PDB file of C-alpha atoms in Angstrom:
ATOM      1  CA  UNK A   1     -13.341  17.378 -18.020  1.00 93.00           C
ATOM      2  CA  UNK A   2     -15.329  14.095 -19.632  1.00 95.00           C
ATOM      3  CA  UNK A   3     -12.768  10.896 -18.060  1.00 92.00           C
ATOM      4  CA  UNK A   4     -11.509   8.753 -19.998  1.00 90.00           C
ATOM      5  CA  UNK A   5     -11.842   4.367 -19.400  1.00 89.00           C
ATOM      6  CA  UNK A   6      -8.303   2.580 -18.660  1.00 90.00           C
ATOM      7  CA  UNK A   7      -7.519   0.132 -20.238  1.00 91.00           C
ATOM      8  CA  UNK A   8      -6.506  -1.077 -16.705  1.00 93.00           C
ATOM      9  CA  UNK A   9      -9.318  -2.874 -14.942  1.00 94.00           C
ATOM     10  CA  UNK A  10      -9.717  -2.935 -10.643  1.00 96.00           C
ATOM     11  CA  UNK A  11     -11.741  -6.505 -10.421  1.00 96.00           C
ATOM     12  CA  UNK A  12     -12.096  -6.562  -6.844  1.00 98.00           C
ATOM     13  CA  UNK A  13      -9.525  -5.318  -4.675  1.00 98.00           C
ATOM     14  CA  UNK A  14      -9.983  -7.557  -1.167  1.00 99.00           C
ATOM     15  CA  UNK A  15      -7.909  -7.227   2.461  1.00 99.00           C
ATOM     16  CA  UNK A  16      -5.745 -10.320   3.165  1.00 98.00           C
ATOM     17  CA  UNK A  17      -4.856  -9.181   7.059  1.00 98.00           C
ATOM     18  CA  UNK A  18      -5.029  -6.374   9.394  1.00 97.00           C
ATOM     19  CA  UNK A  19      -4.686  -5.539  12.435  1.00 96.00           C
ATOM     20  CA  UNK A  20      -3.554  -2.067  14.825  1.00 95.00           C
ATOM     21  CA  UNK A  21      -2.989  -1.375  18.065  1.00 92.00           C
ATOM     22  CA  UNK A  22      -2.282   2.058  20.215  1.00 88.00           C
ATOM     23  CA  UNK A  23       0.599   1.738  22.315  1.00 80.00           C
ATOM     24  CA  UNK A  24       1.130   4.769  24.175  1.00 77.00           C
ATOM     25  CA  UNK A  25       4.170   5.480  25.840  1.00 72.00           C
ATOM     26  CA  UNK A  26       4.404   6.655  29.906  1.00 70.00           C
ATOM     27  CA  UNK A  27       6.313   9.143  29.160  1.00 64.00           C
ATOM     28  CA  UNK A  28       3.185  12.367  29.375  1.00 63.00           C
ATOM     29  CA  UNK A  29       5.588  14.389  26.887  1.00 66.00           C
ATOM     30  CA  UNK A  30       4.948  12.193  24.265  1.00 67.00           C
ATOM     31  CA  UNK A  31       3.534  14.247  21.023  1.00 71.00           C
ATOM     32  CA  UNK A  32       1.428  12.016  19.605  1.00 67.00           C
ATOM     33  CA  UNK A  33       0.741  14.252  16.623  1.00 69.00           C
ATOM     34  CA  UNK A  34       3.763  15.166  15.916  1.00 73.00           C
ATOM     35  CA  UNK A  35       5.385  10.998  16.345  1.00 75.00           C
ATOM     36  CA  UNK A  36       2.532  10.115  14.320  1.00 78.00           C
ATOM     37  CA  UNK A  37       3.405  12.160  11.082  1.00 81.00           C
ATOM     38  CA  UNK A  38       7.682  10.249  11.127  1.00 84.00           C
ATOM     39  CA  UNK A  39       6.099   7.532  11.814  1.00 89.00           C
ATOM     40  CA  UNK A  40       8.728   4.342   9.027  1.00 92.00           C
ATOM     41  CA  UNK A  41       6.626   2.543   6.058  1.00 95.00           C
ATOM     42  CA  UNK A  42       7.146  -0.524   4.712  1.00 96.00           C
ATOM     43  CA  UNK A  43       5.672  -1.505   1.801  1.00 98.00           C
ATOM     44  CA  UNK A  44       6.040  -5.189   0.259  1.00 97.00           C
ATOM     45  CA  UNK A  45       4.664  -5.627  -2.900  1.00 97.00           C
ATOM     46  CA  UNK A  46       4.178  -9.508  -5.815  1.00 97.00           C
ATOM     47  CA  UNK A  47       3.253  -9.722  -8.787  1.00 95.00           C
ATOM     48  CA  UNK A  48       1.436 -12.212 -10.451  1.00 95.00           C
ATOM     49  CA  UNK A  49       0.242 -12.988 -13.810  1.00 90.00           C
ATOM     50  CA  UNK A  50      -1.685 -15.501 -15.739  1.00 83.00           C
ATOM     51  CA  UNK A  51      -2.464 -16.929 -19.678  1.00 76.00           C
ATOM     52  CA  UNK A  52      -5.758 -15.403 -19.107  1.00 78.00           C
ATOM     53  CA  UNK A  53      -4.744 -11.445 -19.684  1.00 77.00           C
ATOM     54  CA  UNK A  54      -5.558 -11.262 -15.795  1.00 91.00           C
ATOM     55  CA  UNK A  55      -3.583 -10.510 -12.973  1.00 94.00           C
ATOM     56  CA  UNK A  56      -2.435 -10.329  -9.555  1.00 97.00           C
ATOM     57  CA  UNK A  57      -0.852  -7.387  -7.176  1.00 98.00           C
ATOM     58  CA  UNK A  58      -0.345  -7.943  -4.092  1.00 98.00           C
ATOM     59  CA  UNK A  59       0.952  -5.476  -0.848  1.00 98.00           C
ATOM     60  CA  UNK A  60       1.499  -4.886   2.774  1.00 98.00           C
ATOM     61  CA  UNK A  61       2.188  -1.258   4.807  1.00 98.00           C
ATOM     62  CA  UNK A  62       3.813  -1.999   8.504  1.00 97.00           C
ATOM     63  CA  UNK A  63       4.062   1.303   9.637  1.00 96.00           C
ATOM     64  CA  UNK A  64       5.735   1.250  13.213  1.00 93.00           C
ATOM     65  CA  UNK A  65       6.544  -2.260  13.217  1.00 90.00           C
ATOM     66  CA  UNK A  66       9.010  -4.038  13.689  1.00 84.00           C
ATOM     67  CA  UNK A  67      11.137  -4.508  17.129  1.00 83.00           C
ATOM     68  CA  UNK A  68      11.510  -0.479  18.064  1.00 83.00           C
ATOM     69  CA  UNK A  69       7.646   0.662  17.737  1.00 85.00           C
ATOM     70  CA  UNK A  70       7.401   4.131  18.851  1.00 84.00           C
ATOM     71  CA  UNK A  71       4.182   5.596  20.914  1.00 84.00           C
ATOM     72  CA  UNK A  72       1.185   5.774  19.360  1.00 87.00           C
ATOM     73  CA  UNK A  73      -0.492   2.978  16.232  1.00 92.00           C
ATOM     74  CA  UNK A  74       1.200   0.100  14.763  1.00 94.00           C
ATOM     75  CA  UNK A  75      -0.088  -1.390  11.328  1.00 97.00           C
ATOM     76  CA  UNK A  76      -0.184  -3.592   9.676  1.00 97.00           C
ATOM     77  CA  UNK A  77      -2.023  -4.385   6.536  1.00 98.00           C
ATOM     78  CA  UNK A  78      -2.569  -6.972   3.129  1.00 99.00           C
ATOM     79  CA  UNK A  79      -4.112  -7.124   0.513  1.00 99.00           C
ATOM     80  CA  UNK A  80      -4.505  -8.026  -3.064  1.00 98.00           C
ATOM     81  CA  UNK A  81      -5.653  -6.683  -6.061  1.00 98.00           C
ATOM     82  CA  UNK A  82      -7.606  -8.638  -9.437  1.00 97.00           C
ATOM     83  CA  UNK A  83      -7.350  -6.492 -12.687  1.00 96.00           C
ATOM     84  CA  UNK A  84      -7.563  -6.945 -16.241  1.00 93.00           C
ATOM     85  CA  UNK A  85      -5.797  -4.843 -19.355  1.00 90.00           C
ATOM     86  CA  UNK A  86      -9.519  -4.128 -21.389  1.00 85.00           C
ATOM     87  CA  UNK A  87      -7.952  -6.082 -24.874  1.00 82.00           C
ATOM     88  CA  UNK A  88      -6.978  -2.811 -26.817  1.00 84.00           C
ATOM     89  CA  UNK A  89      -4.277  -1.899 -24.215  1.00 82.00           C
ATOM     90  CA  UNK A  90      -1.081  -1.100 -26.475  1.00 85.00           C
ATOM     91  CA  UNK A  91       1.249  -4.206 -25.376  1.00 82.00           C
ATOM     92  CA  UNK A  92       4.291  -0.969 -25.264  1.00 84.00           C
ATOM     93  CA  UNK A  93       2.730   0.417 -22.335  1.00 84.00           C
ATOM     94  CA  UNK A  94       1.855  -3.052 -19.746  1.00 84.00           C
ATOM     95  CA  UNK A  95       4.611  -1.922 -17.444  1.00 87.00           C
ATOM     96  CA  UNK A  96       2.957   0.597 -16.965  1.00 90.00           C
ATOM     97  CA  UNK A  97      -0.607  -0.277 -16.495  1.00 90.00           C
ATOM     98  CA  UNK A  98       1.022  -2.496 -14.064  1.00 92.00           C
ATOM     99  CA  UNK A  99       2.255   0.358 -12.401  1.00 94.00           C
ATOM    100  CA  UNK A 100      -0.824   1.661 -11.561  1.00 96.00           C
ATOM    101  CA  UNK A 101      -1.989  -0.991 -10.120  1.00 96.00           C
ATOM    102  CA  UNK A 102       0.698  -1.346  -7.303  1.00 97.00           C
ATOM    103  CA  UNK A 103      -0.218   2.779  -6.286  1.00 97.00           C
ATOM    104  CA  UNK A 104      -3.977   1.555  -7.014  1.00 98.00           C
ATOM    105  CA  UNK A 105      -3.158  -1.141  -4.099  1.00 98.00           C
ATOM    106  CA  UNK A 106      -1.470   0.979  -2.103  1.00 98.00           C
ATOM    107  CA  UNK A 107      -4.707   3.737  -2.336  1.00 98.00           C
ATOM    108  CA  UNK A 108      -7.176   1.588  -1.940  1.00 98.00           C
ATOM    109  CA  UNK A 109      -4.563  -0.381   1.976  1.00 98.00           C
ATOM    110  CA  UNK A 110      -4.624   2.912   2.238  1.00 97.00           C
ATOM    111  CA  UNK A 111      -8.275   4.036   2.303  1.00 98.00           C
ATOM    112  CA  UNK A 112      -8.688   1.072   4.815  1.00 98.00           C
ATOM    113  CA  UNK A 113      -6.035   2.482   7.367  1.00 98.00           C
ATOM    114  CA  UNK A 114      -7.840   5.526   7.700  1.00 97.00           C
ATOM    115  CA  UNK A 115     -10.938   3.790   7.819  1.00 97.00           C
ATOM    116  CA  UNK A 116      -9.964   1.438  10.351  1.00 96.00           C
ATOM    117  CA  UNK A 117      -8.177   4.165  12.465  1.00 94.00           C
ATOM    118  CA  UNK A 118     -11.147   6.780  12.541  1.00 95.00           C
ATOM    119  CA  UNK A 119     -12.950   3.620  15.226  1.00 93.00           C
ATOM    120  CA  UNK A 120      -9.444   3.408  17.681  1.00 90.00           C
ATOM    121  CA  UNK A 121      -8.235   6.238  20.818  1.00 86.00           C
ATOM    122  CA  UNK A 122      -6.011   8.035  18.249  1.00 86.00           C
ATOM    123  CA  UNK A 123      -8.718   8.953  15.154  1.00 89.00           C
ATOM    124  CA  UNK A 124      -7.579   8.266  12.066  1.00 92.00           C
ATOM    125  CA  UNK A 125      -4.344   8.254  10.454  1.00 93.00           C
ATOM    126  CA  UNK A 126      -3.267   8.304   7.024  1.00 93.00           C
ATOM    127  CA  UNK A 127       0.147   7.513   5.991  1.00 93.00           C
ATOM    128  CA  UNK A 128       2.154  10.278   4.036  1.00 92.00           C
ATOM    129  CA  UNK A 129       2.352  10.389  -0.083  1.00 93.00           C
ATOM    130  CA  UNK A 130       5.166   7.993  -0.975  1.00 95.00           C
ATOM    131  CA  UNK A 131       7.781   8.076  -4.167  1.00 95.00           C
ATOM    132  CA  UNK A 132       6.523   5.218  -6.283  1.00 96.00           C
ATOM    133  CA  UNK A 133       9.450   5.846  -8.608  1.00 95.00           C
ATOM    134  CA  UNK A 134      11.428   5.258  -6.358  1.00 95.00           C
ATOM    135  CA  UNK A 135       9.410   2.055  -4.343  1.00 95.00           C
ATOM    136  CA  UNK A 136       9.545   0.399  -8.286  1.00 95.00           C
ATOM    137  CA  UNK A 137      13.230   0.893  -8.101  1.00 95.00           C
ATOM    138  CA  UNK A 138      13.816   0.162  -4.572  1.00 94.00           C
ATOM    139  CA  UNK A 139      12.200  -3.082  -5.952  1.00 93.00           C
ATOM    140  CA  UNK A 140      14.388  -3.584  -9.072  1.00 92.00           C
ATOM    141  CA  UNK A 141      17.134  -3.574  -6.807  1.00 92.00           C
ATOM    142  CA  UNK A 142      15.761  -6.094  -3.966  1.00 91.00           C
ATOM    143  CA  UNK A 143      15.076  -8.466  -7.127  1.00 88.00           C
ATOM    144  CA  UNK A 144      17.992  -8.789  -8.411  1.00 89.00           C
ATOM    145  CA  UNK A 145      20.236  -8.876  -5.579  1.00 87.00           C
ATOM    146  CA  UNK A 146      17.937 -11.878  -4.702  1.00 80.00           C
ATOM    147  CA  UNK A 147      19.081 -13.139  -8.527  1.00 67.00           C
TER     148      UNK A 147
END
């Protein structure tokens, strides 16, 4: 099947900031592979538009970060995607394309983290799939609570 080109155009994606640390617990009975699958993954994003039809999507992913860091990886990565919509894009579908852009940015950060951790002692790490509708709902609730 030939894939149709999207109206959403990713002009570029850049990493803004990243860090990765390996923390090892003194407990010899810790199963690091099991722990890494249960890491908390905190994702935030922000969308900025301009009057030329382009928009920026900033995404931040924090994995096993904060006050209670578990053994293994502690990762933070921030990136930004520059997107545009082709002239033919239906205006009633713009929000769907923006949502796709957020998903694309998260996927790019996932790939970056996977590559970055491939050089660390615990090997490659990839965080779990994200329930995108739940992420968007959570972001909407956060925005509504801020007024």
